[in-house]
XYZ file of C-alpha atoms in Angstrom:
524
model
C 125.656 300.941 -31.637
C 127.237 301.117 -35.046
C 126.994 305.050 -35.132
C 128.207 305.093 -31.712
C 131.569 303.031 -32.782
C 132.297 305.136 -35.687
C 131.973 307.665 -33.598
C 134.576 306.111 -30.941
C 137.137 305.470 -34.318
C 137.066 308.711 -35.863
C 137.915 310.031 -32.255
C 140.735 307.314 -31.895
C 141.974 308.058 -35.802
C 142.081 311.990 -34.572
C 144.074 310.866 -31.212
C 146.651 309.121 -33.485
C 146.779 311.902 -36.032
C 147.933 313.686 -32.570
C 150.843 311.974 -32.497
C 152.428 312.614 -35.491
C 154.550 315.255 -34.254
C 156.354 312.018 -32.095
C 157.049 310.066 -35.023
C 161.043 310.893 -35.044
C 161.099 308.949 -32.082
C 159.289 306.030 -33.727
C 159.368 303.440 -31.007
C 157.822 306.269 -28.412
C 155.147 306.977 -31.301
C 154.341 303.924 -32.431
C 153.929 302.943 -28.156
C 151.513 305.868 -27.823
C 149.198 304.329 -30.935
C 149.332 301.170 -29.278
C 148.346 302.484 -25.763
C 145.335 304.315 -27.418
C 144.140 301.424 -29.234
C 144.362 299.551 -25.422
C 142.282 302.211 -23.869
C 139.572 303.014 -26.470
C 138.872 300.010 -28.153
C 140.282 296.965 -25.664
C 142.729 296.021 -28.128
C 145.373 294.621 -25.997
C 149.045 293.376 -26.520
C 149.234 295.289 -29.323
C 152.537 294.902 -31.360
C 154.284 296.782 -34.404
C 156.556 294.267 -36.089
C 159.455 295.414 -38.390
C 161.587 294.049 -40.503
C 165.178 294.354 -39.424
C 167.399 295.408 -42.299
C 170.249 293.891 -40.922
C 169.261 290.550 -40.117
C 166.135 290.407 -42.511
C 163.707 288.925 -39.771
C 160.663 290.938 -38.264
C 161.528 292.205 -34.447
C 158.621 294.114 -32.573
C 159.823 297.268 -32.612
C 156.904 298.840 -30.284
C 154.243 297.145 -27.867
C 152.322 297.883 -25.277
C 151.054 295.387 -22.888
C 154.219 293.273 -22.779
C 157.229 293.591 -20.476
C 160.374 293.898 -21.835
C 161.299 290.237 -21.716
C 158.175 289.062 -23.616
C 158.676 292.067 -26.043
C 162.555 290.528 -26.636
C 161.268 287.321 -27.493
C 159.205 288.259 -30.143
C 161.726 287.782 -33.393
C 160.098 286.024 -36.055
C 161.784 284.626 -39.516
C 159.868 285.554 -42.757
C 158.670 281.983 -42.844
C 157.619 281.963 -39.462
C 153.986 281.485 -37.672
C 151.265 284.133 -38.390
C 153.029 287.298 -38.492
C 155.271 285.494 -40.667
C 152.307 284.671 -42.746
C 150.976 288.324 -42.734
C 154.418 289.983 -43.721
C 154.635 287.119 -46.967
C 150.824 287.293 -47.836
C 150.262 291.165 -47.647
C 146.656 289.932 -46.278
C 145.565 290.562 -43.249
C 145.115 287.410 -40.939
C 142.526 286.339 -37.815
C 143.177 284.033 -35.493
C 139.776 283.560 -33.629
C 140.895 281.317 -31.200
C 144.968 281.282 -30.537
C 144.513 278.059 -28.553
C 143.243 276.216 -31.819
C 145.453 277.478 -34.241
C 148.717 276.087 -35.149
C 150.247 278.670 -36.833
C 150.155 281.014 -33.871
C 153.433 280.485 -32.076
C 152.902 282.641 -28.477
C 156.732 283.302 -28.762
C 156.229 286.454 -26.535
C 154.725 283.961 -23.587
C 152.464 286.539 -23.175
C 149.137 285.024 -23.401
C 147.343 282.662 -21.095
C 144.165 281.306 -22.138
C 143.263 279.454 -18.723
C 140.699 283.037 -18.327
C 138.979 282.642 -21.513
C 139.889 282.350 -25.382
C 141.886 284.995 -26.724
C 141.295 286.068 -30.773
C 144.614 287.533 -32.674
C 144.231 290.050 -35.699
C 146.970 291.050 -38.090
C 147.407 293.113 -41.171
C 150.443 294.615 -43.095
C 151.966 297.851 -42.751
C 152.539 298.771 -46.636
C 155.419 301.642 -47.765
C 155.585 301.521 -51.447
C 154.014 298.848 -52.164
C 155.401 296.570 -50.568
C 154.959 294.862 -47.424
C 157.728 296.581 -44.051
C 155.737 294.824 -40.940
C 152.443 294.103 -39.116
C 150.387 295.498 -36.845
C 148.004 292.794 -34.611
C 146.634 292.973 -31.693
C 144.499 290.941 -29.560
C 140.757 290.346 -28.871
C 139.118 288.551 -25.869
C 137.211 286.271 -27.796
C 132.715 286.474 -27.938
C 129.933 286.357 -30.066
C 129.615 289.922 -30.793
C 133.298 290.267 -32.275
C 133.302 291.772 -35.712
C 136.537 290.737 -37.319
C 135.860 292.657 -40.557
C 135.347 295.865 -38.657
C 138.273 295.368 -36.389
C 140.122 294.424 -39.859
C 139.200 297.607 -41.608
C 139.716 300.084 -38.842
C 143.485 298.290 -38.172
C 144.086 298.298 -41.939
C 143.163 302.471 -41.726
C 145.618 302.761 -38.345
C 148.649 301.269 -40.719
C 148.257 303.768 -43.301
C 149.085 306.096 -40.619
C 151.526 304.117 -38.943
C 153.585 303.945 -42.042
C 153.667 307.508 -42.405
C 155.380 307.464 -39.028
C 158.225 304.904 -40.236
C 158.404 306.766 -44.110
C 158.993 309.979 -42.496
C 161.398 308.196 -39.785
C 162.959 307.071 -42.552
C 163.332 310.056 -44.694
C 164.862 311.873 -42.009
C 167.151 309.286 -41.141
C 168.180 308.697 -44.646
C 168.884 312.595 -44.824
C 170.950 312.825 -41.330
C 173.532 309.508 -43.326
C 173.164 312.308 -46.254
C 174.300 315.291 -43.660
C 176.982 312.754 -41.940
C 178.831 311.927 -44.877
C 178.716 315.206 -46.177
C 180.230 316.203 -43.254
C 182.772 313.031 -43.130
C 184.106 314.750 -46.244
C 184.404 317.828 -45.216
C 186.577 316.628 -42.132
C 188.481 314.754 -44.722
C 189.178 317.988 -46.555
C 189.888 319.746 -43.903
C 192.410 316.981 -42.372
C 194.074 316.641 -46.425
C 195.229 320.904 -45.868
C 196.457 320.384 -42.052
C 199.997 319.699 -41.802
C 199.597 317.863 -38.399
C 197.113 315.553 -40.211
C 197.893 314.788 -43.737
C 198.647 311.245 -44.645
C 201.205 311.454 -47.838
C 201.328 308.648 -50.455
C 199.131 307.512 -53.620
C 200.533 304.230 -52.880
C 198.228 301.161 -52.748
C 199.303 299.998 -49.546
C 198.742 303.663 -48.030
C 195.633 304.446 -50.359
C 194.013 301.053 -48.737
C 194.889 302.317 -45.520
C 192.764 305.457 -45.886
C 189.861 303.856 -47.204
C 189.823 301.904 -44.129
C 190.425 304.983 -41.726
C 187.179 306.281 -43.522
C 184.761 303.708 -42.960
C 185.711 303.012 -39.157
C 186.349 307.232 -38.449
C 182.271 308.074 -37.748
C 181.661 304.628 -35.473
C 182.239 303.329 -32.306
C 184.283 299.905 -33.103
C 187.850 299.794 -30.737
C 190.821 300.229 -34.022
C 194.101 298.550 -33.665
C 197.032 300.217 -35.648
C 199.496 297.781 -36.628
C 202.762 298.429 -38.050
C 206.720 298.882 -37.481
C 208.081 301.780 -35.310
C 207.961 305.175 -36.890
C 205.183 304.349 -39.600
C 203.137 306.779 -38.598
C 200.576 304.898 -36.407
C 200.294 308.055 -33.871
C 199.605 310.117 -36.946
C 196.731 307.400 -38.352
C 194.877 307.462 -34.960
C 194.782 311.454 -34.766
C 193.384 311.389 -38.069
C 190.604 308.843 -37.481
C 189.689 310.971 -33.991
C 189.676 313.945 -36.527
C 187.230 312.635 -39.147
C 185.130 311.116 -36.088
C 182.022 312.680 -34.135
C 184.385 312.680 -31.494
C 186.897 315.879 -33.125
C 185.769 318.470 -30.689
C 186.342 316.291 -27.803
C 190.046 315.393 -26.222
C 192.075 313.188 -28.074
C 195.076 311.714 -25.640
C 197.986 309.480 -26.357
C 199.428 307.004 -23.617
C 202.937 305.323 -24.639
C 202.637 302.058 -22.901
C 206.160 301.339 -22.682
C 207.529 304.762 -21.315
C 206.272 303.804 -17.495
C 206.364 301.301 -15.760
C 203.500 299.261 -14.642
C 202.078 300.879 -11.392
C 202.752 304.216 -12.651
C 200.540 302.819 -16.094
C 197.693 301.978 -14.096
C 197.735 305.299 -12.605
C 197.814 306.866 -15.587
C 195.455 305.380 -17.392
C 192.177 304.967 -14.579
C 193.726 307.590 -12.128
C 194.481 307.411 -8.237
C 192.775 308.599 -4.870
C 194.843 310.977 -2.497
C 196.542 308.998 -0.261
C 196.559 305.730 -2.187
C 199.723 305.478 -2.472
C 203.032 307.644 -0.501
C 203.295 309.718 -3.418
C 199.715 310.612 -3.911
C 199.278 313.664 -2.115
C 195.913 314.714 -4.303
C 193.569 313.413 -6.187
C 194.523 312.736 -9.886
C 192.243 311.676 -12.949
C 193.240 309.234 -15.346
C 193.175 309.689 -18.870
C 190.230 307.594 -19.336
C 188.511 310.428 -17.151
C 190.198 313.355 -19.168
C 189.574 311.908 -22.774
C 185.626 310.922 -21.493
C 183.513 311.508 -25.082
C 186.855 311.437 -26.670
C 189.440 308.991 -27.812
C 192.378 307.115 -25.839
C 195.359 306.286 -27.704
C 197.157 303.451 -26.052
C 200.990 302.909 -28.136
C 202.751 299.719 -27.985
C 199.880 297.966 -26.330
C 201.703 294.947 -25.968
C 203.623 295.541 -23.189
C 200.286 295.640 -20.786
C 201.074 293.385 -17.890
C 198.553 290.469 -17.001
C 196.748 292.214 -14.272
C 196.341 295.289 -16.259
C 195.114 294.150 -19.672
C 192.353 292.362 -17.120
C 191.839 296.185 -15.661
C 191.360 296.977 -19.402
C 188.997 294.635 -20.707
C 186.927 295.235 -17.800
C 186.608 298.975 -19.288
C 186.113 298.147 -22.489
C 183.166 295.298 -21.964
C 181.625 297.192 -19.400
C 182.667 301.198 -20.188
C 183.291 300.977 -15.998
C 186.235 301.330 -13.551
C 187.726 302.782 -10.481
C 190.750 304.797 -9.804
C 193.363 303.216 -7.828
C 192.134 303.302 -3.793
C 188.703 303.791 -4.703
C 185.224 301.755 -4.648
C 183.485 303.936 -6.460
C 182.751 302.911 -9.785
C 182.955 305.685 -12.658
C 181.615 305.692 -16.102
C 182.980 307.373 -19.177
C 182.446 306.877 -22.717
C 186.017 307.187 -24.651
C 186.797 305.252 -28.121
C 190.205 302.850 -27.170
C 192.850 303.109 -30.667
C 195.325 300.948 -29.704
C 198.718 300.128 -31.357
C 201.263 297.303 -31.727
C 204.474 296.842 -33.518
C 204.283 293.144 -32.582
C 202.468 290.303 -33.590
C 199.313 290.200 -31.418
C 198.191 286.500 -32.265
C 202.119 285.613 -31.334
C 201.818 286.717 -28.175
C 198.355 285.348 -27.585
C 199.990 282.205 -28.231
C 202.871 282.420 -26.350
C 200.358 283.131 -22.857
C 201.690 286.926 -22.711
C 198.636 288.742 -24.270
C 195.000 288.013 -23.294
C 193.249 286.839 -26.083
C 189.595 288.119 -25.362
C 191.153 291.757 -24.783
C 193.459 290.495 -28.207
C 189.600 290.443 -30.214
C 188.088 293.810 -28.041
C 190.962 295.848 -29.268
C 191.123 294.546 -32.882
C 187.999 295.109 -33.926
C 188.627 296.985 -36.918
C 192.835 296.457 -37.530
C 194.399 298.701 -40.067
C 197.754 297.709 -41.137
C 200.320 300.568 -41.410
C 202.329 299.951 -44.063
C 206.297 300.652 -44.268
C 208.420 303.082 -46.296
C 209.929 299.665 -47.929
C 206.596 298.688 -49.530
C 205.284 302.245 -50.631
C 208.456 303.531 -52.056
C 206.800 305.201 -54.581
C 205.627 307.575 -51.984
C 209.450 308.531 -50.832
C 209.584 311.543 -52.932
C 206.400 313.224 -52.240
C 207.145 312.439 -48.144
C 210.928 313.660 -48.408
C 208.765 317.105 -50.164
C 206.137 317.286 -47.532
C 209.139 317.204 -44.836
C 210.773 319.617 -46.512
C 207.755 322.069 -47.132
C 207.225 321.941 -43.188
C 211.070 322.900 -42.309
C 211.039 325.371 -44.935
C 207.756 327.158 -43.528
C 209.006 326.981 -40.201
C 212.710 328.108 -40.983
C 211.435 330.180 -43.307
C 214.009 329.554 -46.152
C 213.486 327.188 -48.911
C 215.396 323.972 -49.306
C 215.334 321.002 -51.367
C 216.882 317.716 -52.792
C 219.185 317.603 -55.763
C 217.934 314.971 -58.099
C 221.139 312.456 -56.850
C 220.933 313.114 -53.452
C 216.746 312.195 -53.524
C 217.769 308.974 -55.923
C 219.910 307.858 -52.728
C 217.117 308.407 -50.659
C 215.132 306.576 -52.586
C 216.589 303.499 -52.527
C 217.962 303.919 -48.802
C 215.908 300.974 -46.573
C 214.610 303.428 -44.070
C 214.204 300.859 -40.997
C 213.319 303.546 -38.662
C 210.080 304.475 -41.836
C 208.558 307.839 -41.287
C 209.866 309.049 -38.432
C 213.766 308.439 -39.255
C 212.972 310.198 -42.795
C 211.813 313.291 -40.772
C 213.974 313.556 -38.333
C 216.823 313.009 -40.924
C 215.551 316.229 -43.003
C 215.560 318.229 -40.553
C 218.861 317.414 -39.228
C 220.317 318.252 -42.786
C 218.438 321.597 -43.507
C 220.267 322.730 -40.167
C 223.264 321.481 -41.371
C 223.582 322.647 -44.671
C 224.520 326.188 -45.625
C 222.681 327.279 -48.642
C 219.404 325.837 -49.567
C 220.514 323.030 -51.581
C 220.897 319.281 -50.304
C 223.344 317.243 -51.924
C 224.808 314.135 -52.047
C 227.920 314.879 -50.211
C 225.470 316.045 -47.203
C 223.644 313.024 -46.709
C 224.965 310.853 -43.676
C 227.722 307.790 -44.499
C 224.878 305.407 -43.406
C 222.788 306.649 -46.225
C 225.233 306.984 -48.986
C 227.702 304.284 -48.483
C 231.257 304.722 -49.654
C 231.582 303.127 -53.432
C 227.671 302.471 -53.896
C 226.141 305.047 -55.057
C 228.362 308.479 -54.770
C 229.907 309.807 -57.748
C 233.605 309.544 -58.206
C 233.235 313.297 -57.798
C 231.909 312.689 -54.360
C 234.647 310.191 -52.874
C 236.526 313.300 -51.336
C 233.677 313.674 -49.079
C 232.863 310.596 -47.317
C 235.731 310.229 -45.040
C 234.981 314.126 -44.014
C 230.894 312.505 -43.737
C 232.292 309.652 -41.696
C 234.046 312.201 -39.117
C 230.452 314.430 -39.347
C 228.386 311.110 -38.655
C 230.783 310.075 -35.829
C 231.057 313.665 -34.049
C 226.620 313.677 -34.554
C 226.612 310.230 -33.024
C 228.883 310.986 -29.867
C 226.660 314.600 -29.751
C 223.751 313.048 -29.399
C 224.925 310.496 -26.929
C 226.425 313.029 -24.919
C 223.245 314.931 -24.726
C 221.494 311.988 -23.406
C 223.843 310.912 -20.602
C 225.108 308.221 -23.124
C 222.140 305.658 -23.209
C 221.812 304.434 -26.568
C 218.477 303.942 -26.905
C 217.644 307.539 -26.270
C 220.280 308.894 -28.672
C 218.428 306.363 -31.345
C 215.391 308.132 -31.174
C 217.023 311.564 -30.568
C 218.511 310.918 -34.166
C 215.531 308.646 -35.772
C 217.627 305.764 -35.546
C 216.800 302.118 -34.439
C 218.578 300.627 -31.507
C 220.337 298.335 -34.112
C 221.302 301.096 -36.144
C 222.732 302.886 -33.483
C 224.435 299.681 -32.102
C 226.283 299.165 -35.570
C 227.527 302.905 -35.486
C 228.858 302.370 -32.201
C 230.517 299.096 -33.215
C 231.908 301.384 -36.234
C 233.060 303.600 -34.633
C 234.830 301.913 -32.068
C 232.831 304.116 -29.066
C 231.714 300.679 -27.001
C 234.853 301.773 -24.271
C 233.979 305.554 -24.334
C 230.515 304.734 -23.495
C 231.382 302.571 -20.423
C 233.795 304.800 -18.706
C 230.910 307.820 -19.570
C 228.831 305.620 -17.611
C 230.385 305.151 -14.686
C 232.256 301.803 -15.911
C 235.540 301.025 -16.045
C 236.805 298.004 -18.548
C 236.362 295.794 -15.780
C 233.581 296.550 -14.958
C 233.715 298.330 -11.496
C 231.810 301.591 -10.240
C 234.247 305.138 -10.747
C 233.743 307.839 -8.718
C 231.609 310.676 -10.601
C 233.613 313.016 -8.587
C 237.501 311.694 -9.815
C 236.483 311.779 -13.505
């Protein structure tokens, strides 16, 4: 009988060996040892039992007798019943009878012992010296049991097992190895674009790249917070760039261009004949991004019924175009961003505050030109290194008119400072940029020009007004679109206005006379 089950273990040992070529899928391998210990040698319920780095306990990581349920259940702390015991000890451990033995816990609720007594046997899986989980299984319980043998033919099947897990390991470790490697190289790459280069050695902007680094390669929802024209589009390209997600779309929705119907549609898409308008079917960007990322500006104007639309998406990764029942399934990465306070509005009933948590899972503040004013002068050069390439004529600051800019408050941040360059290297003759080019609203009369430089400001003032009216004009005299046309903030633009005396022009452009009665278009 004894040659006969040596026999039966060297051909179980060779099965295993088998199964080797598995082990990068270590749950599937570690399942297939199990099942053969099951069918050869009756050793049922067997479980491999890991130690989770993360929480430091020992999960089953692979069964095979156990539904999934009973498999779930079995978490176990260090201190904890046999396996517990095992893990600490390093010694393998037999539990004859399970029904006698207080230390065995049953946490699975797998066993019944109503059909006859049930033995448990454990020993520790060793890497290095040192214990990394258990392998048991279970015994009906009778006379002719050898423990010892069962013990030393388990304690051979765990060197093997842990060759699974060391080489699961190893090539895990390598593919973080690969992944960062490659993290830098899409940080490289994204430092030498123009579209994605984030300027500044500042510490505010230095601690906002860090950030973007650690959440680029996962899957966490990012919320970009920060004034208007920071750069927040800019910071959620760049994290979509250094992500696994790069070769996949990357789509922008600005929440407050639309209004709300035409939001929904947008963003989860419409059925043909939904709606009067909807003479096709159309996707939603949710669709179109799918394995991409979904950037969703000025979040904070979602309405009610659509930030519930949203956090159903982003709990469930489900939802259905407008006029549909069928349920679709995409997997997209949500960046959202907000120039308001979130936790404000939470308060104030106007923001939900379970999508408020989905959305800021990792936040990144985006810092403004005010607090990173050391990195004025290398932004003002990157701006002008673009114009120049794309003019193609050089230009630059002279060393007053970039000690103005300096110290100018820049409330429309990054974006005003572009726009603002490349408004004055089309308005400027040669290639240099002085002083007496730089708008009234920048240089202020008697703070910082030059007694040289007084002759020019009332000609500035006239340029500044003439610019203002221009881009008013070409925007059918709304305000707010002439702010933006110009990189101004609606307050900015409202003082000019006020400055200028142009509040009467604007009505009568409008269609508004001083009391405030419809003209005619046509008797203009």
């Amino acid at each position: 009988m004894e040659a006969n089950l040596n026999e039966l273990e060297l051909k179980v040992l060779h099965e295993i060996s088998q199964i080797i070529g598995q082990a990068l899928n270590l749950d599937q391998a570690l399942q297939a040892v199990l099942a053969i210990l099951s069918d050869s040698l009756a050793m049922q319920r067997g479980t491999v039992t890991l130690k989770d780095q993360e929480t430091g306990h020992l999960r089953i990581c692979a069964s095979h007798g156990l539904s999934p349920e009973e498999k779930a259940r079995g978490t176990y702390r260090l201190d904890e019943g046999v396996t517990g015991l095992i893990f600490r000890t390093a010694q393998p451990f037999v539990v004859p009878d399970v029904s006698q033995e207080p230390l065995f816990l049953n946490k699975t609720k797998s066993r019944t012992i109503d059909k006859g007594q049930i033995s448990f046997i454990g020993v520790p899986i060793i890497l290095k010296g040192a214990p990394c989980g258990v392998l048991s299984v279970d015994r009906l319980y009778g006379e002719d049991i050898a423990f010892e043998e069962d013990i030393r033919f388990l304690s051979i099947v765990a060197t093997l097992i842990v060759q699974f897990v060391s080489l699961n390991l190893q090539v895990r470790a390598r593919e973080e190895h690969l992944r960062q490697e490659n993290l830098s190289l899409r940080v490289e790459l994204a430092e030498k674009s123009h579209d994605l280069v984030i300027v500044g050695e500042s510490p505010a902007i230095m601690e906002a790249r860090q950030l973007i680094k650690k959440v680029a390669p996962v899957k966490a929802s990012v919320l970009l917070m920060g004034e208007s024209g920071t750069g927040k589009t800019l910071f959620a390209r760049v994290i979509h760039a250094l992500s696994p997600r790069a070769k996949y779309p990357f789509l922008k929705i600005n929440c407050a261009s639309m209004p709300g119907n035409l939001l929904e549609i947008e963003l989860f898409g419409i059925e043909k004949g939904a709606s009067p308008g909807a003479l096709r079917a159309k996707p939603g960007r949710l669709e179109e991004a799918d394995g991409g990322s979904l950037f969703l500006d000025e979040v904070e104007v979602l309405s009610l019924p659509l930030q519930a639309k949203l956090l159903r998406f982003l709990q469930e990764r489900e939802f259905e175009r407008l006029g549909s029942a069928r349920t679709r399934s995409v997997e997209v990465r949500i960046i959202a961003a907000t120039t308001n306070d979130l936790t404000a509005q939470v308060n104030a009933g106007s923001f939900r505050e379970d999508l408020s948590y989905l959305l800021s899972v990792f936040p990144i503040q985006v810092p403004p030109l005010r607090d990173r004013r050391e990195d004025i002068p290398p932004l003002l050069d990157h701006f002008m290194d673009k114009v120049s390439e794309e003019y193609g004529r050089r230009f630059y600051f002279t060393q007053k008119a970039q000690s103005v800019l300096q110290k100018y408050g820049w409330s429309g941040n990054v974006r005003e400072m572009e726009n603002l360059v490349e408004r004055l290297c089309l308005t400027v003759e040669g290639s240099e940029i002085g002083l007496k080019d730089l708008p009234a609203y920048v240089s202020p009369a008697g703070a910082e020009a030059a007694p040289e430089d007084q002759a020019f400001l009332s000609r500035l003032k006239e340029m500044e007004k003439r610019e203002i009216m221009a881009a008013l004009e070409r925007h059918h005299w709304i305000q707010s679109q002439a702010a933006m046309d110009l990189g101004l903030t609606l307050r900015q633009i409202g003082y000019r206005v006020k400055q200028f005396g142009l509040e009467r022009l604007i009505k009568e452009q409008r269609g508004l006379n001083p009391g405030g009665k419809l003209r005619s278009m046509a008797h203009r």
